[in-house]
Structure formats: structure tokens, C-alpha cells
Coordinates of C-alpha atoms and ligand atoms in Angstrom, one line a residue:
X1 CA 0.0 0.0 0.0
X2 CA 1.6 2.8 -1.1
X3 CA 1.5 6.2 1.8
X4 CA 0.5 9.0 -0.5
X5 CA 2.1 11.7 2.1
X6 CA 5.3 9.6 2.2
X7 CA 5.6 9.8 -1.9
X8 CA 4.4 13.6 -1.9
X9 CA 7.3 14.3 0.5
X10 CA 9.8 12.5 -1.5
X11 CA 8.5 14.0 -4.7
X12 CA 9.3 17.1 -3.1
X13 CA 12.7 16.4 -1.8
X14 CA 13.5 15.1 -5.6
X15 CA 11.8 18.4 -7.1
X16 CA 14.7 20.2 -5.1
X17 CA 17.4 18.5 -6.3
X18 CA 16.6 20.6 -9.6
X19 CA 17.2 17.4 -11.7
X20 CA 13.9 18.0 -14.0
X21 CA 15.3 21.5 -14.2
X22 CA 17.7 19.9 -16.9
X23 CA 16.2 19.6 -20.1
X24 CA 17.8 16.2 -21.6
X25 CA 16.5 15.1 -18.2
X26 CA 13.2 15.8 -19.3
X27 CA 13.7 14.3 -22.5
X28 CA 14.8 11.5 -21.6
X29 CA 11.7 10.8 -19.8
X30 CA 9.3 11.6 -22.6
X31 CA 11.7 9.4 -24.6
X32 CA 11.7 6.4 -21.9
X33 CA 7.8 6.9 -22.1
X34 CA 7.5 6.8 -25.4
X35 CA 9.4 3.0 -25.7
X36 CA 7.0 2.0 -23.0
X37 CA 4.0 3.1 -24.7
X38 CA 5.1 1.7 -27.9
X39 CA 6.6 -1.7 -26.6
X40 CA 2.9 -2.4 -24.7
X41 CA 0.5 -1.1 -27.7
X42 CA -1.4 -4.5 -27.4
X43 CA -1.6 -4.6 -23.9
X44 CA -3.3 -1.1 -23.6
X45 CA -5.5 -2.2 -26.4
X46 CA -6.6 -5.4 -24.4
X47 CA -7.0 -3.2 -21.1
X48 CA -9.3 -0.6 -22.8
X49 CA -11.4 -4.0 -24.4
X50 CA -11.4 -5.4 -21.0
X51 CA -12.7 -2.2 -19.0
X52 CA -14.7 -0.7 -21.8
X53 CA -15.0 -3.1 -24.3
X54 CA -13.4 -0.5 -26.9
X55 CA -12.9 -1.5 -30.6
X56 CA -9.0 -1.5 -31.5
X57 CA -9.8 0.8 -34.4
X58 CA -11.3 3.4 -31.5
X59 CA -8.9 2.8 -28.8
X60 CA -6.2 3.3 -31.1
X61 CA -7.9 6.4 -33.2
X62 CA -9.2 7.9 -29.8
X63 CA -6.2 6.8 -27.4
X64 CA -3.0 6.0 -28.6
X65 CA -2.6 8.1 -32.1
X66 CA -3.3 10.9 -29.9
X67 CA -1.0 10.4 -26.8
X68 CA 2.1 9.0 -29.5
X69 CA 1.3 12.7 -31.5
X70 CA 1.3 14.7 -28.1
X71 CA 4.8 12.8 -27.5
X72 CA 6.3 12.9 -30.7
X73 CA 5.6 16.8 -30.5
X74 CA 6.8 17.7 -26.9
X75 CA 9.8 15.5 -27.8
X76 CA 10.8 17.6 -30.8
X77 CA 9.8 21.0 -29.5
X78 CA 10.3 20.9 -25.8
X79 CA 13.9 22.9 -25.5
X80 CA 12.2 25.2 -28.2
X81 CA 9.4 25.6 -25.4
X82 CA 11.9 26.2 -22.4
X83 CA 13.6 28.9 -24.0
X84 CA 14.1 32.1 -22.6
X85 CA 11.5 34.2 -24.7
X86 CA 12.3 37.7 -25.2
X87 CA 9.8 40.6 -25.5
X88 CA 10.2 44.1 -26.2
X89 CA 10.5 46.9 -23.4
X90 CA 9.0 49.5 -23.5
X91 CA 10.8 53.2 -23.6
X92 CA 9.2 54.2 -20.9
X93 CA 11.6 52.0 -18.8
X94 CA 14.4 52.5 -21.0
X95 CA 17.4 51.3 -21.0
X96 CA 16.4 47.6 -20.1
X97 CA 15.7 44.6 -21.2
X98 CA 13.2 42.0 -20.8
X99 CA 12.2 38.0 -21.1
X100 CA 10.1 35.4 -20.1
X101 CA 11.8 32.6 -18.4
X102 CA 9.4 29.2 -17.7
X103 CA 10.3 27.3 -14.7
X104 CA 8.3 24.5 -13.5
X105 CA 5.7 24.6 -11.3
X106 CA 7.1 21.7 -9.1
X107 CA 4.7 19.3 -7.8
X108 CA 2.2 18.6 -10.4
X109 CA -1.2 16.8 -9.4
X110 CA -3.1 14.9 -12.2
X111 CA -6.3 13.2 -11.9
X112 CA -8.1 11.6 -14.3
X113 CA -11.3 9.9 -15.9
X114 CA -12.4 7.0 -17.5
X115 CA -13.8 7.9 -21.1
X116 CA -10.3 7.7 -22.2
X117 CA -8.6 6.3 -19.6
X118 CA -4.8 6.2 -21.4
X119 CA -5.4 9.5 -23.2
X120 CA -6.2 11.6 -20.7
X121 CA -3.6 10.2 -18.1
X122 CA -1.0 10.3 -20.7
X123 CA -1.4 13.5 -22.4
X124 CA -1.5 16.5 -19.4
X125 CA 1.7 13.6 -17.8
X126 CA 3.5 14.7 -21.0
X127 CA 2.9 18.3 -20.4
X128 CA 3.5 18.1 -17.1
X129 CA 7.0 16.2 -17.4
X130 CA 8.2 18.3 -20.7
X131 CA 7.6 21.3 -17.8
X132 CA 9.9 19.9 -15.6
X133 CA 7.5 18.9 -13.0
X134 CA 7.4 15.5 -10.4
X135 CA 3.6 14.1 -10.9
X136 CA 1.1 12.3 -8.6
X137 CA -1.3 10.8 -10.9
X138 CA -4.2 9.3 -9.8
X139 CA -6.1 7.3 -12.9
X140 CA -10.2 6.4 -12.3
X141 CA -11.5 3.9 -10.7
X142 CA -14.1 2.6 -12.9
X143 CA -11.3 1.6 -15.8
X144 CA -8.8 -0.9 -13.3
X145 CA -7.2 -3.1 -16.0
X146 CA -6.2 0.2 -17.6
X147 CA -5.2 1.6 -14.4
X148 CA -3.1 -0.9 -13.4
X149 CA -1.1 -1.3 -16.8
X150 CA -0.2 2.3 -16.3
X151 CA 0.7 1.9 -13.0
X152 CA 3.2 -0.6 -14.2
X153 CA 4.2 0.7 -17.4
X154 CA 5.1 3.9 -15.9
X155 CA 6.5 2.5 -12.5
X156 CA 8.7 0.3 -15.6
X157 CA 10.1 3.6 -16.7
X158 CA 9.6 6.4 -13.5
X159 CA 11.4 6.0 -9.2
X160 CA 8.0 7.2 -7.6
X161 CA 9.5 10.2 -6.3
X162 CA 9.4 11.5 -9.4
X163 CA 5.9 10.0 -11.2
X164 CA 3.3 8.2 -9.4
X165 CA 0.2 6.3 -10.4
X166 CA -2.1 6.2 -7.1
X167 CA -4.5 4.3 -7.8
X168 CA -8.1 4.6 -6.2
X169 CA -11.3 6.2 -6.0
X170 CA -12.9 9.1 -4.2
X171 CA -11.2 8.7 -1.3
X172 CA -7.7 8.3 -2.9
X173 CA -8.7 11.7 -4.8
X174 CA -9.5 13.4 -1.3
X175 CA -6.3 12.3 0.4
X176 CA -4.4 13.6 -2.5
X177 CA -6.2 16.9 -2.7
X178 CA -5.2 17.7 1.2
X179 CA -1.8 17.5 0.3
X180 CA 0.0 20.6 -0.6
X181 CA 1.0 20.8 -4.9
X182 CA 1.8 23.8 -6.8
X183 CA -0.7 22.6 -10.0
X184 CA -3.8 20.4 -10.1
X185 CA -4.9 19.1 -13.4
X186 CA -8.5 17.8 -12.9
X187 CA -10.3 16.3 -16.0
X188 CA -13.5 14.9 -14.8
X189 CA -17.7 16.2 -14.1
X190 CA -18.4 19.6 -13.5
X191 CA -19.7 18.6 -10.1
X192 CA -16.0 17.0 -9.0
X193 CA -14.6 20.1 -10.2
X194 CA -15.9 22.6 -7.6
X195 CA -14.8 20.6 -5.4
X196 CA -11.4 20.0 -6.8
X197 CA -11.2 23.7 -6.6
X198 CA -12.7 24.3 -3.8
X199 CA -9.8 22.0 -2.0
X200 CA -7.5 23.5 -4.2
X201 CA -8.4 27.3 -3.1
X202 CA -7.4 26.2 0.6
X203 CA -3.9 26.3 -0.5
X204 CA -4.2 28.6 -3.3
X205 CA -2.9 25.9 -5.4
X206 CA -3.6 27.2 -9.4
X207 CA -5.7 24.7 -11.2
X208 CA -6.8 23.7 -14.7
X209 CA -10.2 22.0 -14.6
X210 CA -11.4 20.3 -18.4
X211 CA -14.7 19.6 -17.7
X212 CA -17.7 18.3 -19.4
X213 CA -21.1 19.9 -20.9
X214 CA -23.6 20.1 -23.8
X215 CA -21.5 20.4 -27.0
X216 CA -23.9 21.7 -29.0
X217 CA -24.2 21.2 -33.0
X218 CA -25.7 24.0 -35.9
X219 CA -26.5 22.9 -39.2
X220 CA -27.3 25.6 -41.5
X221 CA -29.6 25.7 -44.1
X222 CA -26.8 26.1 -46.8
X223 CA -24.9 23.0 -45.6
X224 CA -24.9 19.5 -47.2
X225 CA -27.1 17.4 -44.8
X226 CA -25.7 13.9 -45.6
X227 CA -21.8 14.9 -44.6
X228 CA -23.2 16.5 -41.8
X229 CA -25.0 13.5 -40.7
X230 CA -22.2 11.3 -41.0
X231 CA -19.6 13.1 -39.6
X232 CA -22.3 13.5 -36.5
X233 CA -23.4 10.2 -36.5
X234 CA -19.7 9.0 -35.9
X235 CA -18.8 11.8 -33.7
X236 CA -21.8 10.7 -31.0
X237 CA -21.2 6.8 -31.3
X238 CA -17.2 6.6 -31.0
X239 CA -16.7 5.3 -27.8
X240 CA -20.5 5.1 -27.6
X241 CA -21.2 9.0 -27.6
X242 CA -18.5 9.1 -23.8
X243 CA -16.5 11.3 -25.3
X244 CA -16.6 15.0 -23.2
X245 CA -16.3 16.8 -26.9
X246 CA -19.0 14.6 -28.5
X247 CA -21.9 16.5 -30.3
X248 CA -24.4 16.3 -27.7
X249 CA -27.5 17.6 -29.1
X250 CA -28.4 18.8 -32.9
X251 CA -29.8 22.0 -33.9
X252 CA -31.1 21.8 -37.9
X253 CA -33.5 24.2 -39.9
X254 CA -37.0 23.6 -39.8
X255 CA -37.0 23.1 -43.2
X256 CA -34.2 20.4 -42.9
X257 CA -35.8 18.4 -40.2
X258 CA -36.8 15.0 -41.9
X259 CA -33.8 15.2 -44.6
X260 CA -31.2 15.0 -41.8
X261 CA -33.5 12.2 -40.0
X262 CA -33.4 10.3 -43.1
X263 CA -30.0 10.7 -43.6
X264 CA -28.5 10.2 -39.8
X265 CA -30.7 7.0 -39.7
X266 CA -29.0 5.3 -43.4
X267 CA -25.1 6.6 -41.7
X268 CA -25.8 5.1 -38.6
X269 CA -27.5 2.0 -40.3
X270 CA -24.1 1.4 -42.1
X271 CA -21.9 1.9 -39.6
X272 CA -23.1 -0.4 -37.1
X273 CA -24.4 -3.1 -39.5
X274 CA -22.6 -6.5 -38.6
X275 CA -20.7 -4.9 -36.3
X276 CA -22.6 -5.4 -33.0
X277 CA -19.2 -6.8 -31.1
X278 CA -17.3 -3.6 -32.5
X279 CA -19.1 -0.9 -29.8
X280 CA -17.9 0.7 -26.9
X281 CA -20.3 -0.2 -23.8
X282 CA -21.7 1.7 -21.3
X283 CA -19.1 2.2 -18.4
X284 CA -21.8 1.3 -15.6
X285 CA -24.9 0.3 -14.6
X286 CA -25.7 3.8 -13.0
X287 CA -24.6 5.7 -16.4
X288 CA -26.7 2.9 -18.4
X289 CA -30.1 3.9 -16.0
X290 CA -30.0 7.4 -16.2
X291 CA -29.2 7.2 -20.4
X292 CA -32.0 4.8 -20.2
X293 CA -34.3 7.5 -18.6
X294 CA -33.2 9.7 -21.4
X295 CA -35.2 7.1 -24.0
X296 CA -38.6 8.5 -22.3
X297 CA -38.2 12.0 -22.7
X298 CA -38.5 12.3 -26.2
X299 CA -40.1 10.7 -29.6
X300 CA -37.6 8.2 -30.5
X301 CA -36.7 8.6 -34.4
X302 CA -34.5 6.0 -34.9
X303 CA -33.2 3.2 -32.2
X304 CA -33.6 2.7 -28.7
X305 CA -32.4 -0.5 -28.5
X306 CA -30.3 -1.6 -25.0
X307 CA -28.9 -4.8 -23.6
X308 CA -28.6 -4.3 -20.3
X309 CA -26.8 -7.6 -19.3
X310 CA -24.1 -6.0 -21.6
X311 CA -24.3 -2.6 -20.5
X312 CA -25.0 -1.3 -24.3
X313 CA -27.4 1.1 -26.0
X314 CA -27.6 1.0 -29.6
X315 CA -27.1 4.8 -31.1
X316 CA -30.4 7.1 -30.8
X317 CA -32.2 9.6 -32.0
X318 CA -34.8 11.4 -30.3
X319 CA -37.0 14.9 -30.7
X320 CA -36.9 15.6 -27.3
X321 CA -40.5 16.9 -25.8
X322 CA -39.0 20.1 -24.7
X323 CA -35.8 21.7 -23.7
X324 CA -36.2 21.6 -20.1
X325 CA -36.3 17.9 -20.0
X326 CA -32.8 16.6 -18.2
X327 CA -32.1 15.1 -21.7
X328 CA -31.5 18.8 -22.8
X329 CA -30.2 20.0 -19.6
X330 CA -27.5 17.4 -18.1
X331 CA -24.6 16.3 -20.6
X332 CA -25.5 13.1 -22.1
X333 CA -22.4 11.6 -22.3
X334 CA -23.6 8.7 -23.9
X335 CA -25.1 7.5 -27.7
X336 CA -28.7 9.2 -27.2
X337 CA -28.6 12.2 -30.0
X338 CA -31.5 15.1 -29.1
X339 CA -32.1 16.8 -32.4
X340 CA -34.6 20.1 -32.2
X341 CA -35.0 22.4 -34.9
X342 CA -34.8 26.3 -35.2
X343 CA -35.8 28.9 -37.9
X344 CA -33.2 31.5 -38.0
X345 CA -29.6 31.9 -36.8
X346 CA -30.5 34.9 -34.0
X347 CA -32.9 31.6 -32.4
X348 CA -29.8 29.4 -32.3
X349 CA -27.3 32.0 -30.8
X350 CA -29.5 33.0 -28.0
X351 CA -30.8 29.3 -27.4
X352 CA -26.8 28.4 -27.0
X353 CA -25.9 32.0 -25.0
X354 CA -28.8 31.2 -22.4
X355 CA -27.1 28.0 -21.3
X356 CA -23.7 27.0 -19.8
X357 CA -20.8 27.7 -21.9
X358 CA -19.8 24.7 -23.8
X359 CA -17.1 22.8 -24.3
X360 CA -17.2 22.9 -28.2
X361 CA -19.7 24.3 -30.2
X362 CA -20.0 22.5 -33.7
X363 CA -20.8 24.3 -36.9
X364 CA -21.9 22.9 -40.3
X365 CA -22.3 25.8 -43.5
X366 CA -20.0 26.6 -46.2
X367 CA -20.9 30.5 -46.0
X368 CA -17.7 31.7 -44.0
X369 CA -19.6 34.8 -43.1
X370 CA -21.9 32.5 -41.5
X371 CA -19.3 30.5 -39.4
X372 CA -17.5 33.7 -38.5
X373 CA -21.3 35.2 -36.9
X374 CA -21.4 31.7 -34.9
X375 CA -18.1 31.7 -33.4
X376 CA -18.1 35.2 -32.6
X377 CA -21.2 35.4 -31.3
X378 CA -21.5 32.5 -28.7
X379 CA -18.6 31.6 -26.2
X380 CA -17.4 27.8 -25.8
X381 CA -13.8 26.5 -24.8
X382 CA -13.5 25.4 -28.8
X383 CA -15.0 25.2 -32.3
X384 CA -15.0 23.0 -34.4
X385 CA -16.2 23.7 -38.1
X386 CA -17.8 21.5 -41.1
X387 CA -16.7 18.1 -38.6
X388 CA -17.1 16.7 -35.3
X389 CA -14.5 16.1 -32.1
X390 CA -11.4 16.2 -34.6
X391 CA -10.1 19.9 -33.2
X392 CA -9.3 17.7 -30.2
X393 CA -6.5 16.0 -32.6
X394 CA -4.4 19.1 -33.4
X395 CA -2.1 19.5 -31.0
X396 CA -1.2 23.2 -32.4
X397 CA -4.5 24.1 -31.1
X398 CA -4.9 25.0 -27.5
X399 CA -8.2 22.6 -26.0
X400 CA -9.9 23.3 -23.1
X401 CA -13.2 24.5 -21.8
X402 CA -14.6 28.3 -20.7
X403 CA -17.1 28.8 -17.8
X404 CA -18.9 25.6 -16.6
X405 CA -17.0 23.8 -19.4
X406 CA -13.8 23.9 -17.7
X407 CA -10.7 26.7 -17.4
X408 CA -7.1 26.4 -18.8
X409 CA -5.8 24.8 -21.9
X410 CA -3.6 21.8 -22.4
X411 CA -2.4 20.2 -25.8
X412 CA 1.3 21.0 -27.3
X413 CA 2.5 23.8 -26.3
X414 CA -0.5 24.8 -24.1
X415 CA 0.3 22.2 -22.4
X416 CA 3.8 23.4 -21.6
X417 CA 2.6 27.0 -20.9
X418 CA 0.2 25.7 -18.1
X419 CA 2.3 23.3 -15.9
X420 CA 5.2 26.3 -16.1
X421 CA 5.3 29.4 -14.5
X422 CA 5.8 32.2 -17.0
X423 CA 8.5 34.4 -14.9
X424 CA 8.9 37.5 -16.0
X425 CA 12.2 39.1 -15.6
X426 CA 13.3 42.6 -16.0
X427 CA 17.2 43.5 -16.4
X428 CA 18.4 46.5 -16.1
X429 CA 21.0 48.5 -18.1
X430 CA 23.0 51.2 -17.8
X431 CA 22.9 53.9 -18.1
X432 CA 21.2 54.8 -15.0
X433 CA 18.8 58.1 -16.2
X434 CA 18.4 60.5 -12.8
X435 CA 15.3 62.1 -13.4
X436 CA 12.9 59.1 -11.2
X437 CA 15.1 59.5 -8.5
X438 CA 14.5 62.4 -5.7
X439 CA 14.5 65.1 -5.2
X440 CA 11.9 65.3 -7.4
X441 CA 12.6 69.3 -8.1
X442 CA 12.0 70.0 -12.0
X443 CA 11.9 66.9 -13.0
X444 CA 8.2 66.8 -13.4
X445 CA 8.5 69.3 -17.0
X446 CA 11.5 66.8 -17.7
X447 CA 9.1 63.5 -17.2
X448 CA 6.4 65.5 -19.3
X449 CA 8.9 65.9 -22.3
X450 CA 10.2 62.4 -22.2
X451 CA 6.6 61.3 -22.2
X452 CA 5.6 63.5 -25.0
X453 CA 8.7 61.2 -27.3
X454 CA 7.3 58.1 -25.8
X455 CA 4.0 58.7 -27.5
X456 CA 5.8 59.4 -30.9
X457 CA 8.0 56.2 -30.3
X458 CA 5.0 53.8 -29.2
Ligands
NAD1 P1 -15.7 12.3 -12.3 O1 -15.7 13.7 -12.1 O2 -16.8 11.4 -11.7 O3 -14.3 11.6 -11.9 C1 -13.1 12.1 -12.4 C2 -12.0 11.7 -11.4 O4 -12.2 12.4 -10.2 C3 -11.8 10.2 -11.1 O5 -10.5 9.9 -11.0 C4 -12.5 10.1 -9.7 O6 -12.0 9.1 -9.0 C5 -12.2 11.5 -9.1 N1 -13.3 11.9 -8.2 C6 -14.5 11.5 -8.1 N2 -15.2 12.1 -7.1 C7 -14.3 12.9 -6.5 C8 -14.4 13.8 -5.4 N3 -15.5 14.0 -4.7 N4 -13.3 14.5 -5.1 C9 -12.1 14.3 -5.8 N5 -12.0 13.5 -6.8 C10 -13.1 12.8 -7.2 O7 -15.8 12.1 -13.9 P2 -15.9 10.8 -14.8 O8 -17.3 10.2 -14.6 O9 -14.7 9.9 -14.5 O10 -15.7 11.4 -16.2 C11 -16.8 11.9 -17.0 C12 -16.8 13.4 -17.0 O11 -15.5 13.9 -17.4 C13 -17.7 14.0 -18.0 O12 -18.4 15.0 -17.4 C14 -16.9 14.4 -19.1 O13 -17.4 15.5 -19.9 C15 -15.7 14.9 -18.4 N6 -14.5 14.9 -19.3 C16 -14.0 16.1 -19.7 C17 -12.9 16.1 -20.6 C18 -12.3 17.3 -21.0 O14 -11.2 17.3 -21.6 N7 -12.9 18.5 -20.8 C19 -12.4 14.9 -21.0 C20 -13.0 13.7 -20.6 C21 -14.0 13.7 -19.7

């Protein structure tokens, strides 16, 4: 049993030495983890089939392409990222100089949830160890053959005082959280997040929290509704619609209602003919109920379907019978598809802006005038145009949520940036100009003057 205050302590201790400080330290790590990852592809596979019953094809699109790119990337750009970044100074202050110098954080907190149980240990761990931080990672509970490969693929590669798995639930997490870091990563429910922060705020510990939400979807009138209803009928059923960035409900044009039906039921119909063993199941029997309550608050269009021996729901559509129903409330985080209709854009943009900002809002039309109202005109953590949950896949682009969808960004170089305090540092030059210093006689017109050459020099 491993004493989580005893490891935190030595993390610490280890953290001081200012060995992660050195940056072929650091790569040597990612570069250890990367052989690990790679040498066990088929074991994480067979973990994620065991817990989740995940198709290769999804755990290796949806897990390990991702975590391998995040690698490859921080590998090849991480002393790029630790450089001293100069900025200008301003007159004003002149003669100096001035840079931006990250240094890491130091103790680094992750924890984690099941959805994607590799993928979302692995990628903030990247950050955080490209930073130069010592990590406590506590993986979920509901995903224990995953769990406990990473536990031994990283214990294969990492001494504990400088990264951890601890595995556990709840408790776990609450013994972690009393001990002192200097960053928490939480990825979970919006619920666990207040009170990640809320633990967090006792020792003014910074936080990023990626949280969950209604990820809503527009098609526009001008759009063409078969690619929209593929792309959204494969966005909602990978990993059986738990995916925090999957569409969550569909807005369509009045006018548009039946074709997109129509066309969402013949994508679906293909994808999952024959293919009843190839599908992601429900995670648990308390998830499975309440997406099973979902089914009677709304006219189901197409499927409905659930085995609940095996924990599966076949994909659904529904009109729900109105918006204040929990099905269009509560994330669904599951493959139950809401689809309501709308007759002008100024109907969807205020539905979207009186409810809590999402985590990405998706946008199908090919009028780029169009895309630009939508994006400027709602607020989510993302957006994601013309195709669903691949803006999760570009590393170059910062991901993470904005009000009840979450706060801070991870992914590349984001990632770097958060688990790194960006120091500022002024130097000084010579030479020294007199006219701050007291006694302030005259100066003032002198000040005035320099001031009025500032403004011709800004
Ligand atoms: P969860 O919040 O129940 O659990 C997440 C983690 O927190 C687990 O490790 C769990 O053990 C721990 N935990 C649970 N209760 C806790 C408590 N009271 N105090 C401290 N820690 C606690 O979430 P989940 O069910 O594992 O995951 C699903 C949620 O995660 C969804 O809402 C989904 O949208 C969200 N999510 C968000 C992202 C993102 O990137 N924004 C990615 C994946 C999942």
C-alpha cells in the first residue's frame, strides 16, 4: 500500500534537487515513455477492451494516435518551449531589457477519468513532465485493467518520487487533494470540479479543470445534410457518444428536419451493420439507468435499442418533448442524440448563450460569413467547423473548456505553458537616467517631455 504523504514528500525532496530542471532530463523521460507506450500497444489495447469493451480501431484512433502525436511533439519541441522568450521593453523604462523565463511549477497533481482512460492520463503527464515537474497521478477507478497497466508501465520507466500512479477512487482523490502541490490538473464532471477547486483554493494551489457539458451542434440551411450526418453520426457513437467533446444535441433548420433524419438514420444503419461486437459499452450500470431515462423524454426517431446484461445502448435519435427535460439539460455523455429544430440563426445563438458555456460548439455551412457570426457570437472553450470532435487531434491548437465547461488549456504547447510558471524578468541597463530618483525638483516638465517622445516612439 503505497503512503501517498510519504511519496508527496519525496516527490518534493526530488523536485529540489533541480534534476527536471535539466532539459535532456526531461527528455529522456518523454523518450523512456514513449518506448514503453510503444513496446505495450497490445496490452493497452486489451485493457481498454477489457474495462470498456473498446474496438481497436477506437482505442487506437481515440487513445494512442493521440497520446504518441502529443509525444512525438513535446519531444521535438520541448527545448524550443523552455527557452528564454524575449519581448520588447518599453521606452518608458528605457534602458532595459526584458524576457520570459518558464520554470516549473514543481509538484504537479493529475487526476483523471475513465472515457479515455490512457489519453487523458498520458497527455496532461506529457505536459507536465516536458515542464519539468514530479507528478502524482491518480487514474479512475471505474477503468482498473487500464489503471493498473499504467501503473506498471510507468512505475517500468519512473522512481515514484518522481511520477506516481495512485491508484483509487474518491477517497484516494480526497487524500491527494489535502496534500499541498503547486498545480492540479483535474479532468472529470463539473460537479468533482468545484470541489477540486474548492480544496484546491485552501492552498491557493492554481488549477486547470477540463470539464464536461452540452456540446452543441448547428447545421445551417446552406450546408450539405448527408456529410453533416455522418460526420455527427460518428462523432456521438465513438466510444458510444463518452466522449466530453462529443456532439451532444443537434440544432437543424426547420426546413431540414426529416432530410437530416433520413440521412442520420442510413449513416448510422451502415456503420453499425454486422458490427454489433465492434461498440464501446456503457461504463456502468448507474450511467446505463440514467441514459435509459433519457429514452422516455423524447419521440424516439431512430433506435432505442439496449442490452442491459451488456451494459450497451444501440445509437439514438430522439425529438426531445422540450428543452427543459434533463435530456437537454444534463450532458449526455452517452449515444442518445437530441435533435430540435430552429428557424433562424438569432434563435440558435440565444438558445446556446442562455445555457452554460460549452465545451465545443460545432458548426456545419460553407458560408464563412456565417461561421464567423457563430463563433463570434457564442462563447465555448473550442469550435469546431464543417466536422465533429477532430479539433481535439491538433495538438497546435490550444483545447480546453470556458465557464462551466472547464478553465485552462492543455495540448502541445499549451500544455507546456500551463504546468510552467511564466516568470517575467526585467534587467536592467545602464545607463542609470536621474530624473525618477529624488528630489523630485524640476523633474516633473522633464518627465512631461520624455513622455511626449514616448508617444511618438509607441
Ligand atoms: P468524475 O468527475 O466522476 O471523476 C473524475 C476523477 O475524479 C476520477 O479519477 C475520480 O476518482 C475522481 N473523483 C470522483 N469524485 C471525486 C471527489 N469527490 N473528489 C475528488 N476526486 C473525485 O468524472 P468521470 O465520470 O470519471 O468522467 C466523466 C466526466 O468527465 C464527464 O463530465 C466528461 O465530460 C468529463 N470529461 C472532460 C474532458 C475534457 O477534456 N474536458 C475529457 C474527458 C471527460
Amino acid at each position: 500500500m503505497i503512503q501517498l504523504n510519504e511519496i508527496h514528500a519525496q516527490q518534493k525532496k526530488f523536485f529540489r534537487t533541480g534534476r527536471t530542471l535539466d532539459i535532456d532530463f526531461r527528455l529522456k523521460a518523454l523518450k523512456d515513455l514513449k518506448r514503453v507506450l510503444h513496446e505495450n500497444e497490445i496490452s493497452i489495447y486489451k485493457a481498454l477492451r477489457r474495462d470498456l469493451s473498446k474496438p481497436v480501431q477506437e482505442s487506437f484512433l481515440g487513445e494512442y494516435m493521440g497520446m504518441l502525436h502529443e509525444l512525438d511533439t513535446a519531444i521535438a519541441n520541448v527545448k524550443q518551449w523552455n527557452r528564454k522568450r524575449r519581448v520588447r521593453s518599453p521606452l518608458m523604462i528605457f534602458p532595459s531589457k526584458a524576457s520570459v523565463v518558464p520554470e516549473p511549477y514543481g509538484q504537479v497533481l493529475i487526476i483523471a477519468p475513465w472515457n479515455y482512460p490512457i489519453d487523458l492520463c498520458m497527455s496532461p503527464l506529457i505536459g507536465a513532465i516536458a515542464a519539468g515537474n514530479t507528478v502524482m497521478l491518480k487514474p479512475s477507478e471505474f477503468t482498473p485493467h487500464t489503471s493498473a497497466l499504467i501503473r506498471d508501465l510507468l512505475g517500468e520507466v519512473f522512481y515514484d518520487e518522481y511520477v506516481c500512479v495512485c491508484e483509487g477512487g474518491v477517497e484516494t482523490a480526497r487524500e491527494l487533494l489535502q496534500l499541498r502541490f503547486d498545480y492540479i490538473f483535474f479532468t472529470g464532471s463539473v460537479s468533482v470540479g468545484r470541489e477540486v477547486m474548492k480544496m484546491a483554493a485552501a492552498n491557493l494551489t492554481p488549477v486547470t479543470l477540463e470539464l464536461g457539458g452540452k456540446c452543441p451542434v448547428i447545421i445551417t440551411e446552406n450546408y450539405n445534410i448527408e456529410k453533416a450526418a455522418k460526420s455527427i453520426a460518428w462523432g456521438k457513437f465513438f466510444n458510444a457518444g463518452q466522449s466530453c467533446v462529443a456532439p451532444d444535441y443537434v440544432m437543424v433548420h426547420d426546413n431540414d428536419f426529416k432530410a437530416f433524419c433520413d440521412a442520420f438514420k442510413s449513416h448510422t444503419e451502415q456503420f453499425i451493420s454486422n458490427s454489433r461486437f465492434d461498440y464501446t459499452r456503457i461504463i456502468n450500470r448507474n450511467h446505463f439507468t440514467r441514459l435509459i431515462d433519457y429514452l422516455k423524454q423524447g419521440d424516439i426517431i431512430y433506435g432505442g435499442d439496449y442490452s442491459a446484461d451488456n451494459l450497451q445502448l444501440s445509437p439514438t435519435l430522439i425529438v426531445p418533448h422540450n428543452t427543459e427535460l434533463p435530456v437537454m439539460q444534463d450532458e449526455i455523455f452517452g449515444p442518445v442524440l437530441p435533435v430540435i429544430t430552429y428557424k433562424n440563426s438569432e434563435d440558435v445563438i440565444s438558445f446556446i448563450n442562455s445555457r452554460e458555456k460549452p465545451l465545443v460548439v460545432y458548426i456545419f455551412s460553407s458560408v464563412r460569413k456565417e461561421q464567423e457570426q457563430y463563433i463570434r457570437h457564442t462563447s465555448s472553450g473550442n469550435v469546431c467547423i464543417n466536422d465533429s470532435m477532430l479539433n481535439y487531434v491538433n495538438k497546435n491548437l490550444p483545447f480546453g473548456g470556458v465557464g462551466n465547461s472547464g478553465m485552462g488549456k492543455y495540448h502541445g504547447e499549451a500544455s507546456f505553458n500551463t504546468f510552467s510558471n511564466l516568470k517575467g524578468v526585467h534587467y536592467k541597463l545602464n545607463p542609470d537616467l536621474p530624473f525618477r530618483y529624488p528630489p523630485y525638483k524640476g523633474q516633473y516638465k522633464t518627465l512631461r517631455l520624455f513622455k511626449r517622445l514616448l508617444n511618438r516612439n509607441i
